[in-house]
CSV table of C-alpha atoms in Angstrom, one decimal:
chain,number,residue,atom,x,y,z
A,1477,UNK,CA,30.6,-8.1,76.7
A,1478,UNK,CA,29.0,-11.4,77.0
A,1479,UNK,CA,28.1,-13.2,73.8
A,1480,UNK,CA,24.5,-13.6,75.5
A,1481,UNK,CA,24.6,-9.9,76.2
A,1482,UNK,CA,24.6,-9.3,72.8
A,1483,UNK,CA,22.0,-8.6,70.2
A,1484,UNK,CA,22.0,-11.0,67.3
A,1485,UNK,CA,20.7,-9.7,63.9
A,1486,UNK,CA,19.2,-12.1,61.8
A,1487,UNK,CA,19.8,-11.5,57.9
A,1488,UNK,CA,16.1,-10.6,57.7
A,1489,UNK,CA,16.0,-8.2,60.2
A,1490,UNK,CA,19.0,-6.6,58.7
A,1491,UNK,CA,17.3,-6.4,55.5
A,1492,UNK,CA,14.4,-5.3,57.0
A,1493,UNK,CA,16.3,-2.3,58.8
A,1494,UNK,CA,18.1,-1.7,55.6
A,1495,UNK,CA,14.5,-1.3,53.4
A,1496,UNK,CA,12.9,0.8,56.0
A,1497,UNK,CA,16.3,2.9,56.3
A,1498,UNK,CA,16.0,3.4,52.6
A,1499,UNK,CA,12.6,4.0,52.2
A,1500,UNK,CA,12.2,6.8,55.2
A,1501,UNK,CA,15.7,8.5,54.3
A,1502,UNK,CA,15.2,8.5,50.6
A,1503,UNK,CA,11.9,7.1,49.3
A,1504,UNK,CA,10.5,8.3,45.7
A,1505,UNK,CA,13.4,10.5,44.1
A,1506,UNK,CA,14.4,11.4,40.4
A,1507,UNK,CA,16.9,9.3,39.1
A,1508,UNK,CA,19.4,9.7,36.6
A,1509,UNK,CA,21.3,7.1,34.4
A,1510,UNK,CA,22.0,4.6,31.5
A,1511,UNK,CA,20.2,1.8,30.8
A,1512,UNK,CA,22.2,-1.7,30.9
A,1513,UNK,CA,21.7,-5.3,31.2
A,1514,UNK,CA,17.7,-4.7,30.1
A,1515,UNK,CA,15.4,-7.5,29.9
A,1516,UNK,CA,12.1,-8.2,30.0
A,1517,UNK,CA,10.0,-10.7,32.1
A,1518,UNK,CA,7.3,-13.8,31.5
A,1519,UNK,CA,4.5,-11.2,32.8
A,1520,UNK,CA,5.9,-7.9,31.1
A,1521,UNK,CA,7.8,-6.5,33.6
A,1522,UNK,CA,11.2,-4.6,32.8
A,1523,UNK,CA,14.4,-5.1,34.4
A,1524,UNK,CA,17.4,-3.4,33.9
A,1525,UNK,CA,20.6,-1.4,35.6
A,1526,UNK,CA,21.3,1.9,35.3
A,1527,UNK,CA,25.1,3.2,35.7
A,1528,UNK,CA,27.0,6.5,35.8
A,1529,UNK,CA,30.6,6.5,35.8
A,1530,UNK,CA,31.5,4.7,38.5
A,1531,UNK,CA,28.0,3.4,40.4
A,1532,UNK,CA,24.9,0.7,39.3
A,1533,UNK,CA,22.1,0.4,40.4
A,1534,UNK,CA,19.2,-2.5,39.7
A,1535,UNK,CA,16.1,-1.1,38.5
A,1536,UNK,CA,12.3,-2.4,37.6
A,1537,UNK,CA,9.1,-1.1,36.2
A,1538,UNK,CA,6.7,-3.1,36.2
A,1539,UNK,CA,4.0,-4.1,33.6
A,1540,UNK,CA,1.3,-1.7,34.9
A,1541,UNK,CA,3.7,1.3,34.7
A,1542,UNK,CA,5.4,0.3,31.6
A,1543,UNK,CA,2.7,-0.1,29.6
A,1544,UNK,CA,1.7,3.2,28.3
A,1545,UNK,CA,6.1,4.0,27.3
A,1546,UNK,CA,5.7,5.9,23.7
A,1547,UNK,CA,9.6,5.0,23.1
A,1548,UNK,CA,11.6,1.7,23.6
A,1549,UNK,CA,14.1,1.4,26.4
A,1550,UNK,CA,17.7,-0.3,25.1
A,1551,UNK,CA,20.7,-0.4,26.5
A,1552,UNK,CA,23.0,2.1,26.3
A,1553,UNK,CA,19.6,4.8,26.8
A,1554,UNK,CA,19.9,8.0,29.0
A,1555,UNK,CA,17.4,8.4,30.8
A,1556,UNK,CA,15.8,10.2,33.8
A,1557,UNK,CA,13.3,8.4,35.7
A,1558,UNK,CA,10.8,8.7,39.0
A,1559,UNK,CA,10.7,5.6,41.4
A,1560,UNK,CA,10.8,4.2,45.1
A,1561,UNK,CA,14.0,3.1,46.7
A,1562,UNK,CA,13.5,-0.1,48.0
A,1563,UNK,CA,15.5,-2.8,49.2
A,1564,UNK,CA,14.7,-6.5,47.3
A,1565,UNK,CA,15.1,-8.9,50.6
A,1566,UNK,CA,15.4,-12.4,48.8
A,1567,UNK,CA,18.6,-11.1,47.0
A,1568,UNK,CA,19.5,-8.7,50.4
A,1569,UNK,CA,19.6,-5.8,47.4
A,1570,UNK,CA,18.6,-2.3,47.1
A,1571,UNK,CA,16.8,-0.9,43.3
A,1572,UNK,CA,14.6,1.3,42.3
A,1573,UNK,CA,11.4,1.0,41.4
A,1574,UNK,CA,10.9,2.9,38.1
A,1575,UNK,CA,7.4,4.7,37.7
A,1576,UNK,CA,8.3,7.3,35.1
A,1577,UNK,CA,11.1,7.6,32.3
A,1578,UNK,CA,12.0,10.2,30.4
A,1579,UNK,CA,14.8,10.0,27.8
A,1580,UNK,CA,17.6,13.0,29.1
A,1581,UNK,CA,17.9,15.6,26.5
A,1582,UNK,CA,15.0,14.4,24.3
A,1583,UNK,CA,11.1,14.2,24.4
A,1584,UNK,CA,9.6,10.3,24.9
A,1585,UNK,CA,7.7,11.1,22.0
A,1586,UNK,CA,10.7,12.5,19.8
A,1587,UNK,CA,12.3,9.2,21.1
A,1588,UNK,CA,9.0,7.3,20.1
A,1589,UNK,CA,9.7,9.2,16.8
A,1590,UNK,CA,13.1,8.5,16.3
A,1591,UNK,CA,12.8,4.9,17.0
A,1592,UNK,CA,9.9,4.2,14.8
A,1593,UNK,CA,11.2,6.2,11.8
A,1594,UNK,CA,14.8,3.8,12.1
A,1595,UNK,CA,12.7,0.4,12.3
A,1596,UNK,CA,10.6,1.7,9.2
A,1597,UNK,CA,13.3,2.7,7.5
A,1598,UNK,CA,15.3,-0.7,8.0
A,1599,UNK,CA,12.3,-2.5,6.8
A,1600,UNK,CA,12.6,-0.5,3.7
A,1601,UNK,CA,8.8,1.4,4.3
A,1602,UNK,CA,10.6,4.7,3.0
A,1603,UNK,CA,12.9,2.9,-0.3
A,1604,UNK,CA,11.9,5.0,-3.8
A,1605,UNK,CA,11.3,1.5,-5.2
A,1606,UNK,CA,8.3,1.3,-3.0
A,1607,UNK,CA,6.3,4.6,-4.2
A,1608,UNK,CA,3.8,4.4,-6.9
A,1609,UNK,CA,4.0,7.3,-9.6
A,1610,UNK,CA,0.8,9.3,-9.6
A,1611,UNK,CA,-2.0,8.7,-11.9
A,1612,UNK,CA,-1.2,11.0,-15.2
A,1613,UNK,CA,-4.9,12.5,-15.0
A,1614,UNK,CA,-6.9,11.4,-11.4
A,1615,UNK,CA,-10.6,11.7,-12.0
A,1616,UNK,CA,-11.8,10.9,-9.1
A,1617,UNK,CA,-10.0,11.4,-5.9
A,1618,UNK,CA,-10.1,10.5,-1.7
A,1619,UNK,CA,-9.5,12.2,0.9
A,1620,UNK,CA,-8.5,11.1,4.4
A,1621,UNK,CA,-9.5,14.0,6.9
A,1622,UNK,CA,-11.7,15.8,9.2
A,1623,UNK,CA,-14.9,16.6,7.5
A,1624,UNK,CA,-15.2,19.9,9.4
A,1625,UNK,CA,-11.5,21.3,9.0
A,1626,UNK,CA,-10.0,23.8,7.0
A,1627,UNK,CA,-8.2,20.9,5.1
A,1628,UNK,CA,-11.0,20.0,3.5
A,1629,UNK,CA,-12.2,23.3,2.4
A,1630,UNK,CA,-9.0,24.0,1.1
A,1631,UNK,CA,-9.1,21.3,-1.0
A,1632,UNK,CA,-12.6,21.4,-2.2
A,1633,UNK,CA,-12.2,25.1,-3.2
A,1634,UNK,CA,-9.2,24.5,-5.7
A,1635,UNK,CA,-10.6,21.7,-7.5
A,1636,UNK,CA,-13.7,23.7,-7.5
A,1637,UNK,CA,-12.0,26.3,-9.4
A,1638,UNK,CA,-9.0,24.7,-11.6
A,1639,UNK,CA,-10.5,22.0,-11.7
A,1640,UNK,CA,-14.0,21.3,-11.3
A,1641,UNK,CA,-14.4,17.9,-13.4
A,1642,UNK,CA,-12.7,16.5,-10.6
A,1643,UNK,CA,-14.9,13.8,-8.3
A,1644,UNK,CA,-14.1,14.1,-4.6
A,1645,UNK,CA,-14.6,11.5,-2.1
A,1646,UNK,CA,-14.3,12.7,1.4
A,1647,UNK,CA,-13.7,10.2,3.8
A,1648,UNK,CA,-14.4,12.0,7.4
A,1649,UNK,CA,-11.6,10.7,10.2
A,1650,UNK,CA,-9.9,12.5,13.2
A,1651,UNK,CA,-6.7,14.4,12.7
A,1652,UNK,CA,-5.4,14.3,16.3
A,1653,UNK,CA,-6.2,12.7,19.4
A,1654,UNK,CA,-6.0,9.0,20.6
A,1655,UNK,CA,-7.7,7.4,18.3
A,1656,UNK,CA,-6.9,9.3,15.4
A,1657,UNK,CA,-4.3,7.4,14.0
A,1658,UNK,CA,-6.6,3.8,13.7
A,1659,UNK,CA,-9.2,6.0,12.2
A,1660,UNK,CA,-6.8,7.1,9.2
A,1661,UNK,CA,-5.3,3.9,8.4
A,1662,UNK,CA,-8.9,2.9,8.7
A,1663,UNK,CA,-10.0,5.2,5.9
A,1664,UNK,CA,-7.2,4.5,3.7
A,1665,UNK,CA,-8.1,0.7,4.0
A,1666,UNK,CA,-11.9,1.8,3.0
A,1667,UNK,CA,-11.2,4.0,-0.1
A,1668,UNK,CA,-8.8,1.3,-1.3
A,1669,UNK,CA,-11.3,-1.3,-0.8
A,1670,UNK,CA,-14.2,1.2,-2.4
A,1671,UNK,CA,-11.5,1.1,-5.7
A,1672,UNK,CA,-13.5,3.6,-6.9
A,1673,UNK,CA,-10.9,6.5,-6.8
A,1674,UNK,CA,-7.3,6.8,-8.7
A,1675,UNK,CA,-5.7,8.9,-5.8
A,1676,UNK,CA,-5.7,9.3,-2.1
A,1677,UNK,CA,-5.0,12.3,-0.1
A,1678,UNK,CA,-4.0,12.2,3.4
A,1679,UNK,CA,-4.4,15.4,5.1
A,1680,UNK,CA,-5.1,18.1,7.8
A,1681,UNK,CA,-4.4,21.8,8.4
A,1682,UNK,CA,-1.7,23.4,10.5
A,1683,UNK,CA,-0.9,23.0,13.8
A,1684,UNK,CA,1.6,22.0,16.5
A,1685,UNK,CA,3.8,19.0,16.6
A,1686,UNK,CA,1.5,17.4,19.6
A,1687,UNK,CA,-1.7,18.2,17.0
A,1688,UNK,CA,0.1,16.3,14.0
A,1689,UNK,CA,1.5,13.1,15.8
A,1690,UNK,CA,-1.2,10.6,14.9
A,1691,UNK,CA,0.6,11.0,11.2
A,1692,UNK,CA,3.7,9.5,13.1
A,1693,UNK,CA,2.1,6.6,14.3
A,1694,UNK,CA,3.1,3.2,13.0
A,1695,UNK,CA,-0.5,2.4,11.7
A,1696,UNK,CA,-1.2,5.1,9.6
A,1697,UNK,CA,2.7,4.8,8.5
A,1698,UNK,CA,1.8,1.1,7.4
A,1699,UNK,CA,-1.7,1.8,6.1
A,1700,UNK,CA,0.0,4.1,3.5
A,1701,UNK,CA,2.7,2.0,2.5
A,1702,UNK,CA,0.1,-0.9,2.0
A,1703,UNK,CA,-2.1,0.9,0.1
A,1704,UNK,CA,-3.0,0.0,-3.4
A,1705,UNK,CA,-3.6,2.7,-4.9
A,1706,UNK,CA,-1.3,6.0,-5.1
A,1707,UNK,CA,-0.7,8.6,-2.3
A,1708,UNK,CA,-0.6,12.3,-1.3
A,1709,UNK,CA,0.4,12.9,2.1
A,1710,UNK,CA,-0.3,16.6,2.9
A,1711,UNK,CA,-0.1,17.0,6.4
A,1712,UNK,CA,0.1,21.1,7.5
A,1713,UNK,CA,3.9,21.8,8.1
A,1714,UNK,CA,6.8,23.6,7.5
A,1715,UNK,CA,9.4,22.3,9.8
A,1716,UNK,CA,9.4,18.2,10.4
A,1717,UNK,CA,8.5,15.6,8.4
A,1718,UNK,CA,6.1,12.8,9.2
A,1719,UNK,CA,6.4,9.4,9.1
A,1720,UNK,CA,3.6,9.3,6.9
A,1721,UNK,CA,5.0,12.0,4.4
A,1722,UNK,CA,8.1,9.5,4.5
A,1723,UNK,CA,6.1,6.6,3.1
A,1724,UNK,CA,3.7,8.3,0.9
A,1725,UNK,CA,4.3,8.4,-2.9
A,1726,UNK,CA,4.5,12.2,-2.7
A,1727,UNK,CA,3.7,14.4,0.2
A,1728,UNK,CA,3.6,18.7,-0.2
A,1729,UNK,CA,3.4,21.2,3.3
A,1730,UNK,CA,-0.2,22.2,2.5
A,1731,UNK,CA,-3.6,20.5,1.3
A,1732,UNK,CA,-3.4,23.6,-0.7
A,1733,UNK,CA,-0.5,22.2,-2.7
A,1734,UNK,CA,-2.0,18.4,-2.8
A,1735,UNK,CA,-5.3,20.4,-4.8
A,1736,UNK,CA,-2.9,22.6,-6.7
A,1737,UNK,CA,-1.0,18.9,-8.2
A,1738,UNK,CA,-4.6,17.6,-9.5
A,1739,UNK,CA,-5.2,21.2,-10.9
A,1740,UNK,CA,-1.8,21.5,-12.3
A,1741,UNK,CA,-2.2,17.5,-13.6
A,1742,UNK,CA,-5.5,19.0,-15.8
A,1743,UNK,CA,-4.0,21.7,-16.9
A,1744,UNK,CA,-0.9,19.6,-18.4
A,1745,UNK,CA,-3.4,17.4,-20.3
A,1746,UNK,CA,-5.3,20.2,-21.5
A,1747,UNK,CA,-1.9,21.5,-22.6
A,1748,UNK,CA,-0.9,18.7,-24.5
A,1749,UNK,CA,-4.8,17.7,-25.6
A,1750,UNK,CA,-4.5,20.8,-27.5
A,1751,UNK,CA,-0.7,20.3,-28.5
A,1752,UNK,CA,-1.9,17.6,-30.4
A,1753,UNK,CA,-5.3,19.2,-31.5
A,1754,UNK,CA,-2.5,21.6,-33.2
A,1755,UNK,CA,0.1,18.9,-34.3
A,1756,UNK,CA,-3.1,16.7,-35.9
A,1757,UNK,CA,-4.7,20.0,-37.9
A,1758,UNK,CA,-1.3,20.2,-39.1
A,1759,UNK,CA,-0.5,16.9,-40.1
A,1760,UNK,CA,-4.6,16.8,-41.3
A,1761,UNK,CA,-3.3,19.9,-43.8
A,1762,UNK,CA,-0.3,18.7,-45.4
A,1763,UNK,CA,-2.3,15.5,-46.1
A,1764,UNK,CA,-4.9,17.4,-47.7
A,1765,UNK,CA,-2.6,19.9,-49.5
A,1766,UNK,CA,-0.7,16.2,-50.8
A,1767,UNK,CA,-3.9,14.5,-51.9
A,1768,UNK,CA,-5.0,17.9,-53.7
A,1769,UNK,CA,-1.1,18.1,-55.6
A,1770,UNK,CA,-1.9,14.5,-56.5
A,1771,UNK,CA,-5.2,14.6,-57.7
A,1772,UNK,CA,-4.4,17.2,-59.9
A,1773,UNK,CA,-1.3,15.3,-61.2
A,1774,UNK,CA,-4.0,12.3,-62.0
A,1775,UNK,CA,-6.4,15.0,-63.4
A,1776,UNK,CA,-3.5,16.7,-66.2
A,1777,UNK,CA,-2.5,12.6,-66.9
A,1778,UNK,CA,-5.7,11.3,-67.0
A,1779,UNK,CA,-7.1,12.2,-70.7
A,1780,UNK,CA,-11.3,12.3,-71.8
A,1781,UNK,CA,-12.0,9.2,-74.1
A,1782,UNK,CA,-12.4,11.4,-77.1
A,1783,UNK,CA,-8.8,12.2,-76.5
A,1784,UNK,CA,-7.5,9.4,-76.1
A,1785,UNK,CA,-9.4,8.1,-79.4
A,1786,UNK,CA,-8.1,10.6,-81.4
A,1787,UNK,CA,-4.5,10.1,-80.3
A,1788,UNK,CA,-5.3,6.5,-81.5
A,1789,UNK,CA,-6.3,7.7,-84.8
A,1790,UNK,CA,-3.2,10.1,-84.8
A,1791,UNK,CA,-0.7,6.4,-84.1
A,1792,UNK,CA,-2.6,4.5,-87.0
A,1793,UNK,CA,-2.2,7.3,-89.2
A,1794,UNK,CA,1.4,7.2,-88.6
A,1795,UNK,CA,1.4,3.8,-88.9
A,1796,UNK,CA,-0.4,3.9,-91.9
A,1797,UNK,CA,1.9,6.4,-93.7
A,1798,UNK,CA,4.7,4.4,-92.4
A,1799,UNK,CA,3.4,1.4,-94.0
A,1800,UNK,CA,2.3,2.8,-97.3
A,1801,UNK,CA,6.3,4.2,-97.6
A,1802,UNK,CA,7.3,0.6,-97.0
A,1803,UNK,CA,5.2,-0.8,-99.7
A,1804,UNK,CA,6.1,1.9,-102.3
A,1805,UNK,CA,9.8,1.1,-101.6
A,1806,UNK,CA,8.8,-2.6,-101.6
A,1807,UNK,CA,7.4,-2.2,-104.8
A,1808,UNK,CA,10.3,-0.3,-106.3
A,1809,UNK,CA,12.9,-2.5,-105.2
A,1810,UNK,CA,10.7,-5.4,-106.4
A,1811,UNK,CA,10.4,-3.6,-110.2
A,1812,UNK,CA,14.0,-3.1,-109.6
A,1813,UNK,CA,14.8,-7.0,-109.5
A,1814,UNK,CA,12.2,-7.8,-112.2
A,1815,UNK,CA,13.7,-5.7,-114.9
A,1816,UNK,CA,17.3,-7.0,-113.8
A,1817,UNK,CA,15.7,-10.5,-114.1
A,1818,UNK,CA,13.7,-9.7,-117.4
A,1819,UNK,CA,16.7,-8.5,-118.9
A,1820,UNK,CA,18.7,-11.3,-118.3
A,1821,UNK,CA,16.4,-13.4,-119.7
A,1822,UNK,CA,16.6,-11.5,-122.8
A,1823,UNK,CA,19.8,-12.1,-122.8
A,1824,UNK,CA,19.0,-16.1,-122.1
A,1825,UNK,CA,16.3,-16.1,-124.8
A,1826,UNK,CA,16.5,-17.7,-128.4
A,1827,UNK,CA,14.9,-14.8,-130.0
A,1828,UNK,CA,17.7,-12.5,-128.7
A,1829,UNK,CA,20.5,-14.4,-129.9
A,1830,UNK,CA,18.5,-14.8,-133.1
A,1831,UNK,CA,18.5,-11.2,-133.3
A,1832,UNK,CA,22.2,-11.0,-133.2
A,1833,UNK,CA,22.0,-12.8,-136.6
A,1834,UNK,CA,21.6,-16.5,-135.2
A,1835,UNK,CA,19.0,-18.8,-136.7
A,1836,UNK,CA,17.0,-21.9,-135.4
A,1837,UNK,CA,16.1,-25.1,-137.2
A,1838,UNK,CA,13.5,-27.6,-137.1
A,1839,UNK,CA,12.8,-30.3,-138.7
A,1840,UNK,CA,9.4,-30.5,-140.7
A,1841,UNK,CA,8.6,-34.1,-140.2
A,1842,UNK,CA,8.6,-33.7,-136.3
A,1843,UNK,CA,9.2,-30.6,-135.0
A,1844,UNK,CA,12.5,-31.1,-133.1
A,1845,UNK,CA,14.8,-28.6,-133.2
A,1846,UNK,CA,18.0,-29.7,-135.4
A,1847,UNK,CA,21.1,-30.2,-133.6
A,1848,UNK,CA,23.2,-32.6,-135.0
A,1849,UNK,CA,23.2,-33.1,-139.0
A,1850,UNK,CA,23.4,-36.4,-139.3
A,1851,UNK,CA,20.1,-36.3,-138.2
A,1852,UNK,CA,18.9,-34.6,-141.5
A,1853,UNK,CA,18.9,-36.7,-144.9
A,1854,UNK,CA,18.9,-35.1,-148.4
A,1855,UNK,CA,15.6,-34.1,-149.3
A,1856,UNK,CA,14.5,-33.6,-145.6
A,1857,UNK,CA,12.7,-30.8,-145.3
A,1858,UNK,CA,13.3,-27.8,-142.4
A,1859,UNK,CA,12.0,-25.1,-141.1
A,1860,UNK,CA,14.6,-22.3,-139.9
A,1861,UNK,CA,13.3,-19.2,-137.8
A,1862,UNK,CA,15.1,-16.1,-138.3
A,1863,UNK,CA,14.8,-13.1,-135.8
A,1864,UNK,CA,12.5,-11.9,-138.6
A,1865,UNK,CA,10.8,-14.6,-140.4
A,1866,UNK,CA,11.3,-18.2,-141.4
A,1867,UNK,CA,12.2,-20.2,-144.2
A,1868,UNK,CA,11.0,-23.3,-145.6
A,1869,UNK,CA,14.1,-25.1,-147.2
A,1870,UNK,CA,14.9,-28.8,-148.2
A,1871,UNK,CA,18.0,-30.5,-147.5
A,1872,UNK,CA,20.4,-30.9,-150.3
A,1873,UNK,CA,23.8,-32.1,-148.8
A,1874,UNK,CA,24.6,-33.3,-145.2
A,1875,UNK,CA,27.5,-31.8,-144.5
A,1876,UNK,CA,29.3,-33.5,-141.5
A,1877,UNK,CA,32.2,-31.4,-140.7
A,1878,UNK,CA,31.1,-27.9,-139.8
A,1879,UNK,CA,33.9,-26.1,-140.5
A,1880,UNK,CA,33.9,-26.6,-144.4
A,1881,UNK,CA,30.9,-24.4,-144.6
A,1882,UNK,CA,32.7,-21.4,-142.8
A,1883,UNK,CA,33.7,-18.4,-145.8
């Protein structure tokens, strides 16, 4: 056939056949995939791939779709997703244009969940470091719930009865819906700008993993970890764990249990209040039972004054005696020494050796006592002194040597 004969396509209309081909024969279907090659655009809009084993295809959502996604799409993602076949003429390319996602084999919000709970836990939101220890007796406490709930009443009723010293500051917030989870961290922020309580409790009662969630959102997860003052997390649950009990500085199953902590805290001080109440009238005692041994010690030392006088009296008398001994055997040994003395000077004096027959002369004219006879002259006259007596005598010879005069 003729050239001219012929009908010539332009690229356009081929593309053009191609879209309206794709979009009659297949339209909106459910696709299933992993993500690849995802990016996102100036305006918000998200492009990616998704592949199976051996096929791509190109894939957008755009901003207006996207927008409300609970969980972050990454490569490497399975997901299932609703959208439009289309075919993108500038590039002469078919995609899909995404309207729903749903990650295969998991909820969006589990997903959420799971997504959040790794970036907190990389920032270090859930590290032991972080948590605060709880206040060794709270006084006065908050709590972050719904004023009407069971939560509340559960609380109010244990403190009422373990503990009813306790101050309780009820700060009224949602526990599920929408806006829940800005209304808790809200009240956290309040009661630790109020700085009027030593605790916080977060709470709610029971109920289903949909009624809980706003405790796994990221702002009450960061209200709690920013919060000054310490923590209780006591979210109704027995199976999962919230973010918030994560980042709390304790968390318990029940609001029942958070009560039964502050009861349990006053108990302990009352416990040890009267420990030492026991340890102190002990201690008290065995000071009083020392001071009692000592003062009677002082009393049996410590003598009247008439005592002590006499005692006095009782030493001088002993001294006394002992002093009057001394001088008696002073005295004796001083008579002693004073005969010994007196008789040798008998034995010194002229009158003993004139008693032995001796006989002393003097001479008349002056009184000296004759020594020496050529002192004497004949007619001289002498005085001798016998131990009995003297006699008056005159000199008639001077005899010079002695020894002629010796019978």
């Amino acid at each position: 056939m003729p050239l001219e004969n012929k009908h010539i396509y332009t690229i356009s209309e081929v593309t053009q056949a191609i879209k309206k081909l794709l979009e009659e024969k297949i339209g909106e279907i459910w696709l299933e995939g992993e993500i690849s090659d995802f990016a996102i655009g100036p305006n918000g809009h998200f492009y990616f791939s998704l592949k199976d084993q051996s096929s791509l295809i190109k894939a957008a959502m755009f901003v207006y779709a996207n927008k409300g996604l609970k969980f972050k799409l990454e490569n490497g993602l399975k997901i299932v997703c609703f959208g439009k076949i289309n075919a993108y003429g500038p590039r002469s390319q078919y995609q899909i244009i995404v309207e729903k996602i749903e990650p295969k084999g998991i909820g969006a919000r589990q997903l959420a969940f799971e997504q959040l709970k790794e970036k907190l836990l990389k920032e270090g939101l859930f590290e032991a470091s972080h948590k605060k220890p709880l206040p060794f007796m709270p006084f006065r406490i908050g709590v972050v719930t719904s004023g009407a709930g069971a939560a509340v009443r559960d609380i109010l009723g244990i403190l009422q009865k373990g503990a009813p010293c306790i101050d309780v500051l009820i700060r009224s917030s949602r526990v599920q819906g929408e806006e829940a989870a800005k209304e808790i961290a809200q009240g956290i922020e309040d009661l630790n700008q109020f700085n009027k309580v030593d605790l916080i409790i977060i709470s709610r009662g029971g109920g289903s993993t949909e009624d809980l969630w706003a405790f796994n959102e990221e702002v009450v997860a960061r209200a709690v970890y920013n919060s000054a003052l310490p923590t209780i997390s006591a979210v109704g649950h027995q199976i999962n764990t919230s973010l918030c009990d994560l980042v709390a500085d304790c968390f318990v199953e029940t609001p029942t249990a958070a009560a039964k902590i502050i009861v349990d805290k006053k108990n302990a001080l009352l416990a040890e209040l009267e420990s030492l109440k026991q340890e102190a009238g002990f201690s008290v005692g065995d000071i009083i039972s020392l001071l009692k041994n000592n003062l009677t010690a002082l009393a049996h030392a410590i003598k009247s004054p008439l005592d002590r006088l006499q005692e006095k009296e009782q030493v001088l008398d002993e001294l006394l005696a002992g002093l009057n001994n001394n001088m008696r055997q002073f005295i004796n040994i001083t008579r002693e020494r004073i005969a010994a003395l007196i008789h040798r000077l008998d034995a010194l004096s002229p009158l003993a050796v004139l008693s032995r027959g001796y006989s002393l002369s003097v001479s008349m004219a002056d009184g000296s006592v004759i020594k020496d006879a050529d002192k004497m002259r004949p007619g001289d006259k002498m005085k001798t002194i016998l131990s009995a007596g003297a006699l008056i005598s005159s000199v008639e010879e001077v005899i010079k040597d002695e020894r002629k005069t010796i019978v």
